[in-house]
Short mmCIF file of C-alpha atoms in Angstrom, two decimals:
data_model
loop_
_atom_site.label_atom_id
_atom_site.label_comp_id
_atom_site.label_asym_id
_atom_site.label_seq_id
_atom_site.Cartn_x
_atom_site.Cartn_y
_atom_site.Cartn_z
CA MET A 1 -0.18 0.33 -0.23
CA SER A 2 1.57 2.87 -1.30
CA LEU A 3 -0.11 5.77 0.83
CA THR A 4 0.61 6.39 4.84
CA LEU A 5 -1.60 8.90 6.85
CA TYR A 6 0.48 10.21 9.79
CA PHE A 7 -2.35 12.17 12.20
CA HIS A 8 -3.86 11.24 15.68
CA PRO A 9 -7.52 11.39 15.80
CA LEU A 10 -8.41 13.75 17.88
CA SER A 11 -6.93 16.53 15.08
CA SER A 12 -9.86 18.21 13.19
CA PHE A 13 -7.16 19.04 10.52
CA CYS A 14 -6.29 15.06 10.45
CA GLN A 15 -10.24 14.63 10.16
CA LYS A 16 -10.53 17.28 7.29
CA VAL A 17 -8.69 14.39 5.11
CA LEU A 18 -9.84 11.46 6.67
CA ILE A 19 -13.20 12.51 5.71
CA ALA A 20 -11.42 13.21 2.04
CA LEU A 21 -10.21 9.67 2.31
CA TYR A 22 -13.61 7.72 3.32
CA GLU A 23 -15.46 9.85 0.57
CA ASN A 24 -13.74 7.51 -2.01
CA ASP A 25 -12.82 4.78 -0.14
CA MET A 26 -9.31 5.22 -0.29
CA LYS A 27 -7.21 2.70 0.79
CA PHE A 28 -4.72 3.66 3.11
CA THR A 29 -2.11 2.98 5.95
CA PRO A 30 -2.81 4.75 8.97
CA ARG A 31 -0.19 5.91 11.36
CA LEU A 32 -1.28 7.37 14.40
CA ILE A 33 1.65 9.71 16.04
CA ASP A 34 1.18 10.80 19.81
CA LEU A 35 3.19 13.79 19.93
CA GLY A 36 3.92 13.05 23.51
CA ASN A 37 5.59 9.98 22.80
CA GLU A 38 9.30 10.69 21.51
CA THR A 39 9.53 7.93 18.98
CA ASP A 40 6.28 8.69 17.41
CA ARG A 41 7.32 12.75 17.31
CA ALA A 42 10.95 11.84 15.99
CA GLU A 43 9.19 9.78 13.37
CA LEU A 44 7.37 13.06 12.22
CA LEU A 45 10.27 15.32 12.73
CA LYS A 46 12.27 12.85 9.99
CA LEU A 47 9.32 12.77 7.28
CA TRP A 48 8.30 16.70 7.71
CA PRO A 49 10.60 18.85 10.31
CA ILE A 50 8.05 21.51 11.39
CA GLY A 51 6.65 18.86 13.39
CA LYS A 52 2.55 18.87 12.61
CA PHE A 53 0.06 16.05 11.48
CA PRO A 54 -1.44 15.32 8.67
CA VAL A 55 0.86 14.34 7.02
CA LEU A 56 0.86 12.21 3.77
CA ARG A 57 3.31 9.77 2.23
CA ASP A 58 3.11 8.21 -1.19
CA GLU A 59 6.16 5.81 -1.41
CA SER A 60 5.27 4.98 -4.99
CA ARG A 61 5.36 8.96 -6.11
CA GLY A 62 8.57 9.17 -3.31
CA ALA A 63 6.30 12.30 -1.94
CA THR A 64 6.16 13.90 1.44
CA VAL A 65 3.04 15.66 1.34
CA PRO A 66 1.32 18.27 4.43
CA GLU A 67 -1.05 20.50 4.87
CA SER A 68 -4.70 19.29 4.70
CA SER A 69 -6.18 21.01 1.89
CA VAL A 70 -2.68 19.98 0.01
CA ILE A 71 -2.88 16.67 0.99
CA ILE A 72 -6.88 16.64 -0.69
CA GLU A 73 -5.92 18.28 -3.38
CA PHE A 74 -3.05 15.67 -4.18
CA LEU A 75 -5.32 12.86 -3.50
CA GLN A 76 -7.88 13.94 -6.08
CA LEU A 77 -5.02 14.71 -8.61
CA HIS A 78 -3.21 11.27 -8.08
CA PHE A 79 -6.48 8.90 -6.42
CA ALA A 80 -9.31 10.29 -8.40
CA GLY A 81 -12.26 9.15 -6.95
CA PRO A 82 -15.98 9.23 -7.49
CA VAL A 83 -16.47 11.73 -5.30
CA LYS A 84 -14.62 14.80 -6.71
CA LEU A 85 -13.69 17.37 -4.19
CA ILE A 86 -12.88 19.77 -5.93
CA PRO A 87 -14.19 21.24 -8.60
CA ASP A 88 -12.99 21.69 -12.24
CA LYS A 89 -14.33 24.38 -13.71
CA GLU A 90 -14.05 28.20 -12.28
CA PRO A 91 -15.38 30.02 -10.34
CA LEU A 92 -16.67 26.92 -8.82
CA ALA A 93 -12.80 25.42 -7.85
CA SER A 94 -12.07 28.89 -6.62
CA GLN A 95 -14.85 29.79 -4.47
CA THR A 96 -14.43 25.96 -3.02
CA ARG A 97 -11.01 26.80 -1.92
CA PHE A 98 -12.20 29.84 -0.64
CA ARG A 99 -14.58 28.21 1.44
CA ASP A 100 -11.86 25.21 2.59
CA ARG A 101 -9.73 28.15 3.67
CA PHE A 102 -12.31 29.84 5.13
CA PHE A 103 -13.34 27.08 7.66
CA ASP A 104 -9.96 26.61 8.38
CA LEU A 105 -8.70 30.05 8.83
CA TYR A 106 -12.12 31.41 10.74
CA LEU A 107 -13.69 28.65 12.70
CA ASN A 108 -10.75 25.90 13.17
CA MET A 109 -7.53 28.26 13.97
CA GLU A 110 -10.16 30.41 16.54
CA MET A 111 -11.47 26.81 17.86
CA GLN A 112 -7.45 26.28 18.86
CA LYS A 113 -6.98 29.45 20.25
CA VAL A 114 -9.49 29.04 22.65
CA VAL A 115 -8.68 24.94 23.69
CA GLY A 116 -5.23 25.64 23.59
CA ASP A 117 -5.16 28.54 26.22
CA ARG A 118 -6.91 25.90 28.28
CA LEU A 119 -3.95 23.55 28.33
CA ARG A 120 -1.93 26.55 29.58
CA PRO A 121 -0.53 26.86 33.18
CA ALA A 122 -3.11 28.92 35.15
CA ASP A 123 -0.60 32.30 34.96
CA LYS A 124 0.14 32.04 31.12
CA ARG A 125 -3.46 32.32 30.20
CA ASP A 126 -4.59 35.29 27.84
CA PRO A 127 -8.04 35.96 28.62
CA PHE A 128 -8.13 38.48 26.35
CA GLY A 129 -7.11 36.99 23.21
CA VAL A 130 -9.78 33.90 24.66
CA GLU A 131 -12.34 37.11 24.48
CA GLN A 132 -10.70 37.93 20.79
CA ALA A 133 -11.04 34.57 19.22
CA ARG A 134 -14.78 33.87 20.46
CA ALA A 135 -15.42 37.10 19.01
CA LYS A 136 -14.05 35.90 15.38
CA LEU A 137 -15.87 32.41 16.02
CA ARG A 138 -19.06 34.37 16.40
CA THR A 139 -18.67 36.48 13.24
CA ALA A 140 -17.44 33.28 11.49
CA CYS A 141 -20.71 30.85 12.40
CA ASP A 142 -22.95 34.18 11.51
CA LEU A 143 -21.25 33.88 7.98
CA VAL A 144 -21.71 30.21 7.52
CA GLU A 145 -25.40 30.70 8.86
CA LYS A 146 -25.85 33.14 5.55
CA TYR A 147 -23.07 31.03 3.13
CA ILE A 148 -25.26 27.83 4.09
CA ALA A 149 -29.38 29.13 3.85
CA GLY A 150 -30.98 27.25 1.02
CA LYS A 151 -28.54 24.78 0.32
CA THR A 152 -27.24 21.02 1.46
CA TRP A 153 -23.64 21.86 1.23
CA ILE A 154 -21.89 24.62 1.72
CA MET A 155 -21.00 24.84 -2.04
CA GLY A 156 -24.65 23.81 -3.04
CA ASP A 157 -25.69 20.35 -4.09
CA ALA A 158 -22.40 18.73 -4.36
CA PHE A 159 -20.21 17.81 -1.06
CA THR A 160 -16.68 19.51 -1.79
CA MET A 161 -12.93 19.64 0.50
CA ALA A 162 -14.56 22.66 1.92
CA ASP A 163 -17.07 20.54 3.75
CA CYS A 164 -14.81 18.12 4.76
CA ALA A 165 -12.76 21.04 6.38
CA ALA A 166 -16.20 22.50 7.53
CA ALA A 167 -17.26 19.51 9.33
CA PRO A 168 -14.51 19.23 11.97
CA ALA A 169 -14.14 23.15 12.21
CA LEU A 170 -17.97 23.47 13.37
CA TRP A 171 -18.16 20.30 15.32
CA TYR A 172 -15.32 21.72 17.64
CA ALA A 173 -16.37 25.20 17.41
CA ASN A 174 -19.96 24.06 18.69
CA ARG A 175 -17.93 22.18 22.31
CA VAL A 176 -16.22 25.75 23.08
CA GLU A 177 -18.62 28.47 21.57
CA PRO A 178 -21.92 26.71 21.11
CA LEU A 179 -24.54 27.65 18.21
CA GLY A 180 -26.94 30.18 19.67
CA GLU A 181 -30.97 30.02 18.78
CA GLY A 182 -30.45 31.85 15.87
CA ASP A 183 -28.15 29.72 13.94
CA THR A 184 -30.99 27.28 12.58
CA ALA A 185 -29.67 27.00 8.90
CA LEU A 186 -25.84 26.26 10.55
CA ARG A 187 -27.19 23.78 12.85
CA SER A 188 -29.22 22.02 10.26
CA TYR A 189 -25.91 22.61 8.08
CA LEU A 190 -24.14 20.54 11.24
CA ASP A 191 -26.66 18.12 12.00
CA ARG A 192 -25.63 17.08 8.14
CA LEU A 193 -22.38 16.87 8.36
CA THR A 194 -22.55 14.65 11.38
CA ALA A 195 -24.51 12.11 9.66
CA ARG A 196 -22.83 12.14 6.73
CA PRO A 197 -20.94 8.40 6.41
CA SER A 198 -17.52 9.41 6.13
CA PHE A 199 -17.69 12.12 9.02
CA ALA A 200 -19.81 10.00 11.23
CA ARG A 201 -16.39 6.82 11.19
CA VAL A 202 -14.52 9.92 11.89
CA LEU A 203 -15.96 10.48 15.18
CA ASP A 204 -16.44 7.20 15.79
CA GLU A 205 -12.69 6.64 15.53
CA ALA A 206 -12.18 9.69 17.63
CA ALA A 207 -14.53 8.73 20.82
CA PRO A 208 -11.58 6.84 22.38
CA TYR A 209 -9.74 9.77 22.48
CA MET A 210 -12.23 12.49 22.97
CA HIS A 211 -11.73 12.58 27.19
CA MET A 212 -8.42 14.00 25.91
CA PHE A 213 -9.99 17.35 24.43
CA PRO A 214 -10.01 19.77 27.17
CA GLY A 215 -13.98 20.94 26.02
#
């Protein structure tokens, strides 16, 4: 098997890639990395000196591919399946990539700031930074409420890379900054994402580790 994914089931960015893999039933070898384990960490650093996952290794091409969006692009280019996660034609392709980056940057990253602060020693925490992150999360959710209104998936009828990004970002964001009563379209969208077989599988696989999430 030429593909190996270096990942952790709790990582939202890893979950994004797993959704893409499961959508097209792609065969790969999962290599779970525990960053608290020196051997695991050394293995990841040797492969990708930045030391962050997910990282995809394609032995057949001698390619090491980091970063979730780039991995999904790589998979579609070289291992295309029946579910086309990135449209071929413009402007839909660019709009899909924009929505993908939107969920990564304005939900996922801000959610991680809130969660990361909980892991700091009490005297090193940043209440103002957390307040700012929560405000950005709220703004981002308000925008998604508008984006998703009247649609099944964020780009319309087709499930895309942007939905792969949205699923873990929204699921975790809802745990740190719960959706409000007015988020009716957004809540329905999250329900559809959670029911999607690929993401349901991801959540099931993450469940044994969920006690580690500081939420």
